[in-house]
Amino acid sequence: MRRDVTLREVAQLAGVSSRTVSNVVNGYANVTEPTRARVMRAVEQLGYRPNVLARNLAQGRSGQIAVVVPYLDTPYFSELLQGIIRAARMQGYNVLIDQTDGDPDHERMLISHGRSRLLFDGVIFSPLGLDQQALADHDPSLPLVILGERVSQGTFDHIGIDDVAASRQATEHLLDLGRRRLAAIGDQPYPTGEAAQLRTRGFCEAHERRGVTVHEELVIATPRFNRVDGAGAMRHLLDLPDPPDAVFCYSDLVALGAMHVLAARGLRVPEDVAVIGYDDIEDGAYSNPPVSTISPDKEMIATTAVERVLLRIASRTPLPGRELRAPHRLVVRESTVGRGAASRAG
Amino acid sequence: MRRDVTLREVAQLAGVSSRTVSNVVNGYANVTEPTRARVMRAVEQLGYRPNVLARNLAQGRSGQIAVVVPYLDTPYFSELLQGIIRAARMQGYNVLIDQTDGDPDHERMLISHGRSRLLFDGVIFSPLGLDQQALADHDPSLPLVILGERVSQGTFDHIGIDDVAASRQATEHLLDLGRRRLAAIGDQPYPTGEAAQLRTRGFCEAHERRGVTVHEELVIATPRFNRVDGAGAMRHLLDLPDPPDAVFCYSDLVALGAMHVLAARGLRVPEDVAVIGYDDIEDGAYSNPPVSTISPDKEMIATTAVERVLLRIASRTPLPGRELRAPHRLVVRESTVGRGAASRAG
DNA sequence: TTGAAAGCGCTAACAA
DNA sequence: TTGTTAGCGCTTTCAA
């Protein structure tokens, strides 16, 4: 390892103390212009670059936030991640990525007291395997922002869209098109499936509001929100004696998987079966047909998450947990209204 | 910030020196069993967790590798990233993500002398904005592994598939189906477009081998390999007086964009136009119709990249640059052979 | 405004 | 096998 230029060497060359160099480099305090110039010259001459590690050790922080997601190759997360990285970088923070595969032990570890210290100053976390209680057990000294649907117990922030309202809106869209046998793919009737349950609730509420009966047997549970599960559920639905004429999918990936099966069976979307998704990932806009969906404001979710976690990091005293809502909108495409009729709605 | 338990405190409680605790914690050297047990007990009792930052500073390394990609929401990269993160973690390394948007200055900065020191020990880099020469100018003391098509100048490793052979294979597949007016979407006839140019070369070689003339006007250049560019190029091709009967797309995203336009124009895939992509992203397998593609061995690329960068980090002396080839295979799906006939080929 | 010096918590060379 | 101790490079308190 090549010996690096240190602060001390710069100080020596400039004929000042290392304290002064530190001040100059960080733009701190009051340094007279001539001193500043002298130091800067020495910095240039030696090609000095601050050692981030040393700085962080001295400051007791790592300058990094961790972003923890279950799966990186889920388009929704990678799209979100882009915004998070951008926002964090703007504040001088680096982003460490972790992928848990939904493993509860791994997830627990990351937010527990037992995690390795100073690797990251805060966490933006999209939990999959942890339920309410496990989340509440997190190290209270760790600034934590949760994405998706987990109600805060007051020790961390939570940001997400209004899942019930959004799902209601998607379902009402299908009902308003005259569909009456609606299926829902993605329910998760167990403690870690909160997000899914909220969507199911919205699904039911829409039926109530329109005075239509929910067909319970058409509400299909799936362990994940991916294409494979969507395809499997769709196959099951089509094998039913009385299959649905519309499907509300709890993610766009599920919708794409479902549409894949519909195409394979020779059924037309939306003529035979209308399909609506959730997340507004780019794939959905380019699928055949393009898929209607609920579009959460990802840019806002990303920037707000970063903003909040940095706020918590900066705060000396633990901040009370906050519930933050990002806006969403219904995006109508061909998978529900057919060619030519597709447009956008609020 | 809560005062943390330090090595020294553990040493005190255990009645040994900090040196010994360090040895125990890191599993170094020879420590007698009773001593070890005593130390471990103290560790447990105090809830001691090593401070990664301090360790790294003392060791002069950061324990992190940076993975630099142009765009995170490109499925190919997020799929690759999964493997990289997994492999790195297995070796005790964390992964720092950076996204350059293809900005040459940003890219240059990351591998130059001027980068911030010790933030990462090595880089796995997929350059977009930098040409051969700019890459050659990287800080030679920085362990560097390049993904994609950039020939190493001997100071870094490069790993990728054989683009020419793969493209030839894809093109031959189209020709062997009897198609004769083949288009290619994704050429990039400028210094940073090496990968694209190699694919164009394979495209031409296939024509030669089969004794078919290349239709130059059907080779379309695009700045990026995404859906939008694929859609735009396809529109252009369809507006030609004599449109193609098959399209070789330089990425699956391009293929999906192209197929989107074909569907919108009421053309059938593959009956009217056969389409083949490149990368084998998951979307391609679930599109309608599923898209034939060149499938690089992503898992192997990921693990090899990590392996090589760690090797370079570990080596005291700079290792000579190596060219590494990952295997690929042709995956035949409905977008070229139609329903029912799709299968896999080596 | 600037200097001297004590840490930040850990590793590792040197000694015992 | 274990202890002593001098760094790693920077920040920051205290004093001047």
Coordinates of N, CA and C in Angstrom, one line a residue, chain A residues 1-2 4-5 48-54 56-57 60-62 64 72-73 78-79 81-82 85-86 89 94-99 101 106 113-119 141 227-228 231 256-257 260 263-264 282-283 285-288 290 316 339, chain B residues 1-2 4-5 48-54 56-57 60-62 64 72-73 78-79 81-82 85-86 89 94-99 101 106 113-119 141 227-228 231 256-257 260 263-264 282-283 285-288 290 316 339:
Chain A
M1 N 0.8 -1.2 0.0 CA 0.0 0.0 0.0 C 0.9 1.3 0.0
R2 N 0.6 2.1 -1.0 CA 1.4 3.3 -1.1 C 1.1 4.2 0.1
D4 N 0.1 7.3 2.0 CA -0.7 8.4 1.6 C -0.2 9.7 2.2
V5 N -0.5 10.7 1.5 CA -0.2 12.1 2.1 C -1.2 12.3 3.2
Y48 N -3.1 16.1 -1.7 CA -3.7 15.6 -0.5 C -5.2 15.3 -0.7
R49 N -5.6 14.1 -0.2 CA -7.0 13.7 -0.1 C -7.3 13.3 1.3
P50 N -8.3 13.8 1.9 CA -8.7 13.4 3.2 C -9.0 11.9 3.3
N51 N -8.6 11.3 4.4 CA -8.9 9.9 4.6 C -10.2 9.8 5.3
V52 N -11.2 9.3 4.6 CA -12.6 9.3 5.1 C -12.7 8.5 6.4
L53 N -12.0 7.4 6.4 CA -12.1 6.5 7.5 C -11.7 7.2 8.8
A54 N -10.5 7.8 8.7 CA -10.0 8.5 9.9 C -10.9 9.6 10.4
N56 N -14.1 9.7 9.9 CA -15.3 9.2 10.5 C -15.1 8.6 11.9
L57 N -13.9 8.0 12.0 CA -13.6 7.4 13.4 C -13.5 8.5 14.4
G60 N -17.0 9.7 15.0 CA -17.9 8.8 15.6 C -19.1 8.5 14.7
R61 N -18.9 8.6 13.4 CA -20.0 8.3 12.5 C -19.4 7.7 11.2
S62 N -20.2 7.1 10.4 CA -19.6 6.4 9.3 C -19.9 7.1 8.0
Q64 N -22.4 6.7 6.3 CA -23.1 5.8 5.4 C -24.5 5.5 5.9
L72 N -33.2 -7.3 -4.6 CA -32.8 -6.1 -5.4 C -33.3 -6.1 -6.8
D73 N -33.6 -7.3 -7.3 CA -34.0 -7.4 -8.7 C -35.5 -7.1 -8.9
S78 N -35.4 -1.3 -7.2 CA -34.3 -0.7 -7.9 C -34.7 0.7 -8.4
E79 N -35.9 0.9 -8.8 CA -36.3 2.3 -9.2 C -36.3 3.2 -7.9
L81 N -34.4 2.8 -5.3 CA -33.0 2.9 -4.9 C -32.3 4.0 -5.6
Q82 N -32.6 4.2 -6.9 CA -32.0 5.3 -7.6 C -32.2 6.6 -7.0
I85 N -30.2 6.8 -3.6 CA -28.8 7.0 -3.7 C -28.5 8.5 -4.1
R86 N -29.3 9.0 -5.0 CA -29.2 10.4 -5.5 C -29.3 11.3 -4.3
R89 N -26.5 11.0 -1.6 CA -25.2 11.5 -2.1 C -25.2 13.1 -2.0
N94 N -23.1 8.1 1.7 CA -23.0 6.9 0.8 C -24.0 5.9 1.2
V95 N -24.3 5.1 0.2 CA -25.4 4.1 0.5 C -24.8 2.7 0.4
L96 N -25.1 2.0 1.4 CA -24.7 0.6 1.5 C -26.0 -0.2 1.2
I97 N -25.8 -1.2 0.4 CA -27.0 -2.0 0.0 C -27.0 -3.3 0.7
D98 N -28.1 -3.7 1.3 CA -28.2 -5.1 1.8 C -29.5 -5.7 1.3
Q99 N -29.4 -7.0 1.0 CA -30.5 -7.7 0.5 C -30.7 -8.9 1.4
D101 N -33.4 -11.3 1.3 CA -34.2 -12.4 0.8 C -35.3 -12.7 1.7
H106 N -31.8 -12.5 9.4 CA -30.9 -11.5 8.8 C -31.5 -10.1 9.1
H113 N -29.3 -4.5 18.5 CA -28.1 -4.0 19.2 C -26.9 -4.7 18.7
G114 N -27.1 -5.9 18.3 CA -25.9 -6.8 18.0 C -25.3 -6.5 16.6
R115 N -25.8 -5.6 15.9 CA -25.2 -5.3 14.6 C -23.8 -4.7 14.7
S116 N -23.0 -4.8 13.7 CA -21.7 -4.3 13.8 C -21.7 -2.7 13.8
R117 N -21.0 -2.2 14.7 CA -21.1 -0.8 15.0 C -20.4 0.1 14.0
L118 N -21.0 1.2 13.7 CA -20.5 2.3 12.9 C -20.3 1.9 11.4
L119 N -20.9 0.8 11.0 CA -20.9 0.5 9.6 C -21.9 1.5 8.9
S141 N -31.5 3.3 19.5 CA -30.5 4.3 19.2 C -30.1 4.3 17.7
R227 N -43.6 -12.5 -10.5 CA -44.2 -13.0 -11.7 C -44.7 -14.4 -11.5
V228 N -43.8 -15.2 -10.9 CA -44.1 -16.6 -10.8 C -45.4 -16.8 -10.0
A231 N -48.4 -15.8 -12.0 CA -48.7 -16.8 -13.1 C -49.4 -18.0 -12.4
L256 N -47.9 -8.9 -14.5 CA -47.2 -9.4 -15.7 C -47.2 -10.9 -15.8
G257 N -47.1 -11.5 -14.6 CA -47.1 -13.0 -14.6 C -48.5 -13.5 -14.9
H260 N -49.2 -13.1 -18.6 CA -48.4 -14.1 -19.3 C -49.2 -15.4 -19.5
A263 N -52.3 -14.8 -21.8 CA -51.9 -14.9 -23.3 C -51.6 -16.3 -23.7
A264 N -51.0 -17.1 -22.8 CA -50.7 -18.5 -23.1 C -52.0 -19.3 -23.3
E282 N -41.5 0.3 -14.7 CA -41.4 0.7 -16.1 C -41.8 -0.5 -17.0
D283 N -41.6 -1.7 -16.6 CA -42.0 -2.8 -17.4 C -43.5 -2.8 -17.8
A285 N -45.4 -0.4 -18.3 CA -45.8 0.6 -19.3 C -45.5 0.0 -20.7
Y286 N -44.6 -0.9 -20.8 CA -44.1 -1.5 -22.0 C -44.6 -2.9 -22.3
S287 N -45.4 -3.4 -21.4 CA -45.9 -4.8 -21.7 C -46.9 -4.8 -22.7
N288 N -47.4 -5.9 -23.1 CA -48.3 -6.0 -24.2 C -49.6 -6.8 -23.7
P290 N -50.0 -2.7 -22.3 CA -49.5 -1.9 -21.2 C -50.5 -2.1 -20.0
R316 N -29.8 14.8 18.4 CA -29.1 14.2 19.6 C -30.1 13.4 20.4
R339 N -57.3 -0.8 -26.3 CA -56.6 0.0 -27.2 C -57.3 1.3 -27.5
Chain B
M1 N -24.8 10.5 21.3 CA -24.3 9.1 20.9 C -23.9 8.4 22.2
R2 N -24.5 7.2 22.4 CA -24.3 6.4 23.5 C -22.8 5.9 23.5
D4 N -19.8 3.6 23.6 CA -19.8 2.2 23.2 C -18.8 1.4 24.1
V5 N -19.1 0.2 24.2 CA -18.1 -0.7 24.9 C -16.9 -0.9 24.1
Y48 N -20.1 -6.5 24.0 CA -19.1 -5.9 23.1 C -19.3 -6.2 21.6
R49 N -19.2 -5.2 20.8 CA -19.2 -5.3 19.4 C -18.1 -4.5 18.8
P50 N -17.2 -5.2 18.0 CA -16.1 -4.4 17.4 C -16.5 -3.2 16.7
N51 N -15.7 -2.2 16.7 CA -16.0 -1.0 15.9 C -15.3 -1.2 14.6
V52 N -16.1 -1.4 13.6 CA -15.5 -1.7 12.2 C -14.6 -0.6 11.7
L53 N -15.0 0.7 12.0 CA -14.3 1.8 11.5 C -12.9 1.8 12.0
A54 N -12.8 1.6 13.3 CA -11.5 1.7 14.0 C -10.6 0.5 13.5
N56 N -10.8 -0.9 10.6 CA -10.4 -0.6 9.2 C -9.3 0.4 9.2
L57 N -9.4 1.4 10.0 CA -8.4 2.5 10.0 C -7.1 1.9 10.4
G60 N -5.8 -0.1 7.6 CA -5.6 0.6 6.3 C -6.4 0.1 5.2
R61 N -7.6 -0.4 5.5 CA -8.5 -0.8 4.5 C -10.0 -0.5 4.9
S62 N -10.9 -0.5 4.0 CA -12.2 -0.1 4.3 C -13.2 -1.3 4.4
Q64 N -14.7 -2.5 2.1 CA -15.8 -2.3 1.1 C -15.4 -2.3 -0.3
L72 N -29.1 1.9 -12.2 CA -29.5 0.8 -11.3 C -30.8 0.1 -11.7
D73 N -31.7 0.9 -12.4 CA -33.0 0.3 -12.7 C -32.9 -0.5 -14.0
S78 N -29.3 -5.0 -11.9 CA -29.8 -5.4 -10.6 C -29.7 -6.9 -10.4
E79 N -29.9 -7.6 -11.5 CA -29.8 -9.1 -11.4 C -28.3 -9.4 -11.1
L81 N -26.1 -7.5 -9.7 CA -25.8 -6.9 -8.4 C -26.1 -7.9 -7.3
Q82 N -27.2 -8.6 -7.4 CA -27.6 -9.6 -6.4 C -26.5 -10.6 -6.2
I85 N -23.3 -8.8 -4.5 CA -23.5 -8.6 -3.1 C -23.4 -9.9 -2.3
R86 N -24.0 -10.9 -2.8 CA -23.9 -12.2 -2.1 C -22.5 -12.7 -2.0
R89 N -20.3 -10.4 0.4 CA -20.7 -10.6 1.8 C -20.0 -11.9 2.3
N94 N -18.4 -5.5 2.3 CA -19.7 -4.8 2.0 C -19.6 -4.1 0.7
V95 N -20.8 -3.9 0.1 CA -20.9 -3.4 -1.2 C -21.5 -2.0 -1.2
L96 N -20.8 -1.0 -1.8 CA -21.2 0.3 -1.9 C -21.7 0.5 -3.3
I97 N -22.8 1.1 -3.5 CA -23.3 1.2 -4.8 C -23.2 2.6 -5.3
D98 N -22.7 2.8 -6.6 CA -22.7 4.1 -7.2 C -23.4 4.0 -8.6
Q99 N -24.0 5.0 -8.9 CA -24.8 5.1 -10.1 C -24.3 6.4 -10.9
D101 N -25.1 7.4 -14.1 CA -25.9 8.0 -15.2 C -25.1 8.1 -16.5
H106 N -18.0 11.9 -13.7 CA -18.3 11.2 -12.5 C -17.5 9.8 -12.5
H113 N -6.8 9.2 -9.1 CA -6.1 9.4 -7.9 C -6.9 10.3 -7.0
G114 N -7.7 11.1 -7.6 CA -8.4 12.2 -6.8 C -9.6 11.7 -6.0
R115 N -9.9 10.4 -6.1 CA -11.1 9.9 -5.4 C -10.8 10.0 -3.9
S116 N -11.9 9.9 -3.1 CA -11.7 10.0 -1.7 C -11.1 8.6 -1.2
R117 N -10.1 8.7 -0.4 CA -9.3 7.6 0.0 C -10.0 6.7 1.0
L118 N -9.8 5.4 0.8 CA -10.2 4.4 1.8 C -11.8 4.2 1.9
L119 N -12.5 4.8 1.0 CA -13.9 4.6 1.1 C -14.2 3.2 0.6
S141 N -3.0 2.0 -8.5 CA -3.0 1.4 -7.2 C -4.4 0.9 -6.8
R227 N -35.8 0.6 -23.3 CA -37.1 0.4 -24.0 C -37.4 1.6 -24.9
V228 N -37.2 2.8 -24.4 CA -37.6 4.0 -25.2 C -36.8 3.9 -26.5
A231 N -38.1 1.3 -28.8 CA -39.4 1.6 -29.4 C -39.2 2.6 -30.5
L256 N -38.0 -5.4 -25.8 CA -39.3 -5.2 -25.2 C -39.9 -3.9 -25.8
G257 N -39.1 -2.9 -25.9 CA -39.5 -1.6 -26.5 C -40.0 -1.8 -27.9
H260 N -43.2 -3.7 -28.1 CA -44.3 -2.8 -27.7 C -44.9 -2.1 -28.9
A263 N -46.6 -4.5 -31.4 CA -48.0 -4.8 -31.0 C -48.9 -3.6 -31.2
A264 N -48.4 -2.4 -31.0 CA -49.3 -1.2 -31.2 C -49.6 -1.0 -32.7
E282 N -35.3 -11.2 -16.5 CA -36.5 -11.9 -16.1 C -37.7 -11.5 -16.9
D283 N -37.8 -10.2 -17.1 CA -38.9 -9.6 -17.9 C -39.1 -10.3 -19.2
A285 N -38.6 -13.2 -20.1 CA -39.2 -14.6 -20.1 C -40.7 -14.5 -19.9
Y286 N -41.2 -13.3 -19.4 CA -42.6 -13.2 -19.1 C -43.3 -12.2 -20.0
S287 N -42.6 -11.7 -21.0 CA -43.3 -10.8 -21.9 C -44.2 -11.6 -22.8
N288 N -45.0 -10.9 -23.6 CA -46.0 -11.5 -24.5 C -45.7 -11.1 -25.9
P290 N -42.9 -14.3 -25.0 CA -41.6 -14.4 -24.3 C -40.5 -14.2 -25.4
R316 N 0.0 -7.7 -2.8 CA 0.9 -6.6 -2.4 C 1.3 -5.9 -3.7
R339 N -45.5 -19.9 -30.8 CA -46.0 -20.8 -29.8 C -45.7 -22.2 -29.9

